[in-house]
Every structure is written in C-alpha cells, then in structure tokens.
C-alpha cells in the first residue's frame, strides 16, 4: 500500500518523461530503464551520451565523482528532471554522497529551485532510500545544532539587502535573513562548500546569472577552488545545456579575474 501511494503521487510528474506504455510501469519510475528508452527513441543521443558523458565527462580530473553527482543532482532538481533523478540519486549515494547530504541537498534547493521541484525530488529520493534500506527516520529534521555564524559577514549582507530591497518587499528581506542565512545555511548536514556548489549549479541551470557572482564568491570563500568551479560548468553544459552555461561563462570569468587581483 505504501509503495502504491508513493507511485500515485509521483505519476503526474512522470507523464512527459516515461517511455513505457504499461500503466503499471508508468507508476514505478524505479523499474524504468531510461537508457534503453533513449537508445530506442534517440539512438544518436545515446551514442553521444556514451561517448562524451559516460566515457569521458565523468572521468575528467578537477572534480570528484561525488561533486559531479552533487552538481548533476542540483541541476536535475532545478529542471525537474524526474526521469533521470532515480539514476543520479543512486549514483550520488554510490559516489560518496551520504543519505543525510542528499536529504539536505533537497531541503536546501527548496529555497533555490522552488518547493514543487523539490517535492517531486523528495518523492523519488524516498523510493531510492527505501530500495537501499536507508533508515529515513534517522535523517535530520529541523532540530539541529547550527554551525557558527560569521556575524560580520552576515551583518554586511543583511544591511545591503535591507537597504536595497527593504521597501520593495520586506517579507522577502525578512525570510532571506531568518530562513536562509541564519538558519538553512547553518545546518551542519551539508558542508558550506557543498551548499554553495549546489546553489551555483541550480542558479546556472535556471539561467539566473545575476545571482551567480555573490554565490560563486561565497562558494570560493567556502573552499571551492577555481578549477572545481570551472569543471562544474563543464558538467553543467551537459545537464543544463550549452546556452545556460555560455550565459554564465562571462560571470564566472569576472569573478575569477576579480579574485586574482
């Protein structure tokens, strides 16, 4: 009964991505063979995927498979790419992302990719966790001891946002401080570097390049190297598409140059 309920909830999100004709298979994304579907429907696409993604991209230096998994999962959630999420959630866990980190990734992206996209992702993650016997009762809830707050940096950010937008939308300013930077970003289940990495990945995927400078600088302040940031863009080209990445390239270049001075 539990699996039937989860499947029923997920069905609306899979109507465009499901390649099977049987109604029972449409309701069970974990049984879909996405790779076979692509081979049948778009064999050239499958060839490109094998040549450039499977045999090359995922083996490039500069970004670990764990980090490539985080970048890919963030992009897929941002795009609501439910057809591929089961595969890449599984790959993320096999590449060293812990269940807690995956859970925190979904939670974090609710604020940066929207609740509807992350709700769909949570339904799929629950199925992946169930298949791998992950104890979801052990995943962190709201009650966690926060990481230390950089009071000086946060005060500057809060003042800047309030001065610029306090009269435009005081509600947004309020929740940006209380929900995001004094709560979400201080959760210990995902390292600040990784929160920044998935945030930048989601922003590039959504074409929100105006938001990238602040978050890319924050990512690099949190320990993301220029090489890793550069390679994250390479990974995103195949997930978010070349246009979004080329729109982000000048912004990354400007940040890199400003930090080299």
Short mmCIF file of C-alpha atoms in Angstrom, two decimals:
data_model
loop_
_atom_site.label_atom_id
_atom_site.label_comp_id
_atom_site.label_asym_id
_atom_site.label_seq_id
_atom_site.Cartn_x
_atom_site.Cartn_y
_atom_site.Cartn_z
CA UNK A 1 0.00 0.00 0.00
CA UNK A 2 2.84 2.39 0.88
CA UNK A 3 4.50 1.89 -2.50
CA UNK A 4 1.17 2.35 -4.29
CA UNK A 5 0.61 5.68 -2.56
CA UNK A 6 4.10 6.93 -3.44
CA UNK A 7 3.63 5.81 -7.04
CA UNK A 8 0.29 7.56 -7.31
CA UNK A 9 1.83 10.79 -6.03
CA UNK A 10 4.68 10.59 -8.50
CA UNK A 11 2.70 9.77 -11.66
CA UNK A 12 1.82 13.38 -12.64
CA UNK A 13 5.49 14.31 -12.60
CA UNK A 14 6.44 11.46 -14.94
CA UNK A 15 3.92 11.81 -17.75
CA UNK A 16 6.37 13.55 -20.06
CA UNK A 17 9.43 11.52 -19.11
CA UNK A 18 8.06 7.99 -19.03
CA UNK A 19 8.76 5.90 -22.10
CA UNK A 20 6.81 2.78 -21.14
CA UNK A 21 3.31 2.02 -22.37
CA UNK A 22 2.08 -0.11 -19.46
CA UNK A 23 0.21 1.82 -16.78
CA UNK A 24 1.89 -0.22 -14.04
CA UNK A 25 5.34 0.74 -15.29
CA UNK A 26 4.36 4.40 -15.60
CA UNK A 27 3.69 4.37 -11.88
CA UNK A 28 7.05 2.81 -10.96
CA UNK A 29 9.98 5.02 -12.04
CA UNK A 30 12.48 2.73 -10.31
CA UNK A 31 11.68 -0.02 -12.87
CA UNK A 32 12.19 2.20 -15.90
CA UNK A 33 15.27 1.62 -18.00
CA UNK A 34 15.85 5.17 -19.13
CA UNK A 35 18.99 4.27 -21.04
CA UNK A 36 17.16 1.68 -23.11
CA UNK A 37 14.35 4.13 -23.79
CA UNK A 38 16.82 6.71 -25.10
CA UNK A 39 18.55 4.07 -27.23
CA UNK A 40 15.23 3.16 -28.81
CA UNK A 41 13.84 6.67 -29.28
CA UNK A 42 17.03 8.66 -29.96
CA UNK A 43 19.90 6.28 -30.77
CA UNK A 44 22.27 9.10 -31.78
CA UNK A 45 21.64 10.80 -28.43
CA UNK A 46 22.51 7.53 -26.70
CA UNK A 47 25.72 7.39 -28.70
CA UNK A 48 26.71 10.91 -27.69
CA UNK A 49 25.89 10.11 -24.06
CA UNK A 50 28.12 7.04 -24.07
CA UNK A 51 30.97 8.74 -25.89
CA UNK A 52 31.10 12.11 -24.16
CA UNK A 53 29.28 11.70 -20.83
CA UNK A 54 29.80 8.13 -19.62
CA UNK A 55 33.27 7.50 -21.04
CA UNK A 56 34.73 10.99 -20.77
CA UNK A 57 32.96 13.68 -18.72
CA UNK A 58 32.60 11.66 -15.52
CA UNK A 59 36.29 10.71 -15.64
CA UNK A 60 37.70 14.21 -16.04
CA UNK A 61 40.02 15.50 -13.30
CA UNK A 62 39.26 18.66 -11.39
CA UNK A 63 36.00 17.50 -9.85
CA UNK A 64 35.39 14.24 -7.98
CA UNK A 65 32.54 11.91 -8.93
CA UNK A 66 30.94 12.84 -5.61
CA UNK A 67 30.97 16.52 -6.52
CA UNK A 68 29.87 15.81 -10.09
CA UNK A 69 26.94 13.94 -8.57
CA UNK A 70 26.01 16.95 -6.42
CA UNK A 71 26.22 19.28 -9.44
CA UNK A 72 24.13 16.92 -11.57
CA UNK A 73 21.50 16.30 -8.90
CA UNK A 74 21.18 20.05 -8.25
CA UNK A 75 20.72 20.71 -11.96
CA UNK A 76 18.17 17.91 -12.38
CA UNK A 77 16.15 19.10 -9.39
CA UNK A 78 16.26 22.66 -10.73
CA UNK A 79 14.99 21.39 -14.10
CA UNK A 80 12.51 18.96 -12.51
CA UNK A 81 14.31 16.21 -14.42
CA UNK A 82 12.41 13.38 -12.75
CA UNK A 83 13.15 10.76 -15.42
CA UNK A 84 16.86 10.76 -14.55
CA UNK A 85 16.69 11.52 -10.83
CA UNK A 86 16.43 7.87 -9.68
CA UNK A 87 19.62 7.00 -11.59
CA UNK A 88 21.57 10.01 -10.36
CA UNK A 89 20.34 9.82 -6.76
CA UNK A 90 21.64 6.24 -6.75
CA UNK A 91 24.92 7.25 -8.38
CA UNK A 92 25.35 10.05 -5.85
CA UNK A 93 25.00 7.60 -2.96
CA UNK A 94 27.42 5.20 -4.63
CA UNK A 95 29.90 8.05 -5.20
CA UNK A 96 30.14 9.06 -1.56
CA UNK A 97 27.21 11.41 -1.01
CA UNK A 98 25.60 10.30 2.25
CA UNK A 99 21.83 9.96 2.71
CA UNK A 100 21.97 12.93 5.09
CA UNK A 101 23.78 15.03 2.48
CA UNK A 102 21.29 14.05 -0.20
CA UNK A 103 18.38 14.88 2.12
CA UNK A 104 19.97 18.25 2.94
CA UNK A 105 20.56 18.93 -0.77
CA UNK A 106 16.84 18.53 -1.45
CA UNK A 107 15.97 20.72 1.56
CA UNK A 108 18.44 23.42 0.53
CA UNK A 109 17.23 23.53 -3.06
CA UNK A 110 13.62 24.03 -1.94
CA UNK A 111 14.67 27.65 -1.42
CA UNK A 112 16.66 27.95 -4.66
CA UNK A 113 14.74 25.76 -7.11
CA UNK A 114 11.27 26.00 -5.54
CA UNK A 115 9.09 23.73 -3.43
CA UNK A 116 7.30 21.97 -6.34
CA UNK A 117 10.57 20.77 -7.91
CA UNK A 118 11.99 19.58 -4.60
CA UNK A 119 8.74 17.90 -3.58
CA UNK A 120 8.96 15.78 -6.73
CA UNK A 121 12.61 15.07 -5.91
CA UNK A 122 11.77 14.07 -2.33
CA UNK A 123 9.23 11.51 -3.54
CA UNK A 124 11.87 9.92 -5.77
CA UNK A 125 14.54 10.08 -3.06
CA UNK A 126 12.21 8.27 -0.67
CA UNK A 127 11.92 5.42 -3.18
CA UNK A 128 15.70 5.29 -3.67
CA UNK A 129 16.25 5.30 0.10
CA UNK A 130 13.69 2.53 0.51
CA UNK A 131 15.36 0.40 -2.16
CA UNK A 132 18.73 0.82 -0.42
CA UNK A 133 17.32 0.22 3.09
CA UNK A 134 18.19 3.70 4.30
CA UNK A 135 16.69 4.48 7.70
CA UNK A 136 14.85 7.71 6.84
CA UNK A 137 13.83 8.12 10.49
CA UNK A 138 17.48 8.93 11.19
CA UNK A 139 17.59 11.83 8.71
CA UNK A 140 17.89 15.26 10.40
CA UNK A 141 14.78 17.30 10.99
CA UNK A 142 14.50 20.95 11.97
CA UNK A 143 16.12 20.49 15.37
CA UNK A 144 19.90 20.60 14.72
CA UNK A 145 22.78 22.44 16.35
CA UNK A 146 23.71 25.17 13.85
CA UNK A 147 27.17 25.92 12.55
CA UNK A 148 28.79 29.12 13.85
CA UNK A 149 27.52 32.31 12.23
CA UNK A 150 30.03 34.70 10.64
CA UNK A 151 28.43 37.70 12.31
CA UNK A 152 30.45 40.37 10.47
CA UNK A 153 29.83 38.95 7.01
CA UNK A 154 26.15 38.27 7.69
CA UNK A 155 25.61 41.77 9.10
CA UNK A 156 27.02 43.28 5.90
CA UNK A 157 24.84 41.06 3.72
CA UNK A 158 21.74 41.79 5.78
CA UNK A 159 22.34 45.55 5.71
CA UNK A 160 22.96 45.59 1.95
CA UNK A 161 19.79 43.63 1.17
CA UNK A 162 17.67 45.69 3.58
CA UNK A 163 18.89 48.99 2.16
CA UNK A 164 18.30 47.92 -1.44
CA UNK A 165 15.06 45.99 -1.12
CA UNK A 166 13.53 46.63 2.30
CA UNK A 167 10.93 48.97 0.82
CA UNK A 168 10.30 46.73 -2.19
CA UNK A 169 9.45 43.52 -0.37
CA UNK A 170 10.07 43.50 3.38
CA UNK A 171 8.75 39.94 3.53
CA UNK A 172 11.42 38.65 1.14
CA UNK A 173 14.10 40.52 3.09
CA UNK A 174 12.81 39.07 6.36
CA UNK A 175 12.81 35.44 5.19
CA UNK A 176 16.13 35.84 3.37
CA UNK A 177 17.69 36.59 6.73
CA UNK A 178 15.66 34.40 9.09
CA UNK A 179 15.01 31.33 6.94
CA UNK A 180 18.06 31.26 4.67
CA UNK A 181 21.20 32.86 6.07
CA UNK A 182 20.51 32.50 9.80
CA UNK A 183 19.03 29.01 9.54
CA UNK A 184 19.29 26.97 6.31
CA UNK A 185 22.91 27.87 5.55
CA UNK A 186 23.92 26.97 9.11
CA UNK A 187 22.60 23.41 9.02
CA UNK A 188 25.52 21.01 9.60
CA UNK A 189 24.29 18.13 7.42
CA UNK A 190 25.87 19.61 4.29
CA UNK A 191 29.20 21.46 4.32
CA UNK A 192 29.05 25.18 3.41
CA UNK A 193 31.22 24.50 0.34
CA UNK A 194 28.73 21.91 -0.89
CA UNK A 195 25.74 24.16 -0.20
CA UNK A 196 27.43 26.80 -2.31
CA UNK A 197 28.24 24.29 -5.06
CA UNK A 198 24.64 23.12 -5.41
CA UNK A 199 23.34 26.69 -5.18
CA UNK A 200 25.58 27.88 -8.02
CA UNK A 201 24.67 24.79 -10.05
CA UNK A 202 20.94 25.45 -9.59
CA UNK A 203 21.34 29.13 -10.49
CA UNK A 204 23.27 28.39 -13.69
CA UNK A 205 20.71 25.74 -14.65
CA UNK A 206 17.84 28.18 -14.13
CA UNK A 207 19.61 30.90 -16.11
CA UNK A 208 19.78 33.15 -13.03
CA UNK A 209 23.23 34.56 -13.80
CA UNK A 210 22.56 37.82 -11.93
CA UNK A 211 22.65 35.80 -8.70
CA UNK A 212 25.85 33.93 -9.56
CA UNK A 213 28.55 36.50 -8.54
CA UNK A 214 27.52 36.60 -4.89
CA UNK A 215 27.12 32.84 -4.59
CA UNK A 216 30.23 31.94 -6.61
CA UNK A 217 32.32 34.26 -4.44
CA UNK A 218 30.71 32.71 -1.38
CA UNK A 219 31.47 29.24 -2.76
CA UNK A 220 35.13 30.10 -3.24
CA UNK A 221 35.27 31.69 0.21
CA UNK A 222 33.87 28.37 1.47
CA UNK A 223 36.69 26.40 -0.17
CA UNK A 224 35.58 25.73 -3.76
CA UNK A 225 38.65 26.06 -5.98
CA UNK A 226 38.64 27.83 -9.33
CA UNK A 227 39.46 24.51 -11.01
CA UNK A 228 36.45 22.83 -9.39
CA UNK A 229 34.15 25.75 -10.25
CA UNK A 230 35.36 25.64 -13.85
CA UNK A 231 34.78 21.91 -14.06
CA UNK A 232 31.32 22.30 -12.54
CA UNK A 233 30.46 24.46 -15.56
CA UNK A 234 31.71 21.71 -17.85
CA UNK A 235 29.46 19.21 -16.07
CA UNK A 236 26.52 21.61 -16.29
CA UNK A 237 26.90 22.06 -20.03
CA UNK A 238 25.57 18.52 -20.49
CA UNK A 239 22.80 18.83 -17.88
CA UNK A 240 21.68 22.45 -18.07
CA UNK A 241 22.54 22.94 -21.73
CA UNK A 242 25.14 24.98 -23.58
CA UNK A 243 23.12 28.25 -23.72
CA UNK A 244 22.80 28.46 -19.93
CA UNK A 245 26.49 27.70 -19.47
CA UNK A 246 27.61 30.21 -22.09
CA UNK A 247 25.45 32.83 -20.37
CA UNK A 248 27.26 32.01 -17.12
CA UNK A 249 30.80 31.94 -18.56
CA UNK A 250 31.33 35.74 -18.57
CA UNK A 251 30.10 35.93 -14.97
CA UNK A 252 32.49 33.18 -13.85
CA UNK A 253 35.30 34.89 -15.75
CA UNK A 254 34.63 38.19 -13.98
CA UNK A 255 34.60 36.53 -10.55
CA UNK A 256 37.81 34.61 -11.28
CA UNK A 257 39.54 37.77 -12.51
CA UNK A 258 38.40 39.85 -9.55
CA UNK A 259 39.74 37.28 -7.10
CA UNK A 260 43.11 37.09 -8.90
CA UNK A 261 43.84 40.78 -8.28
#
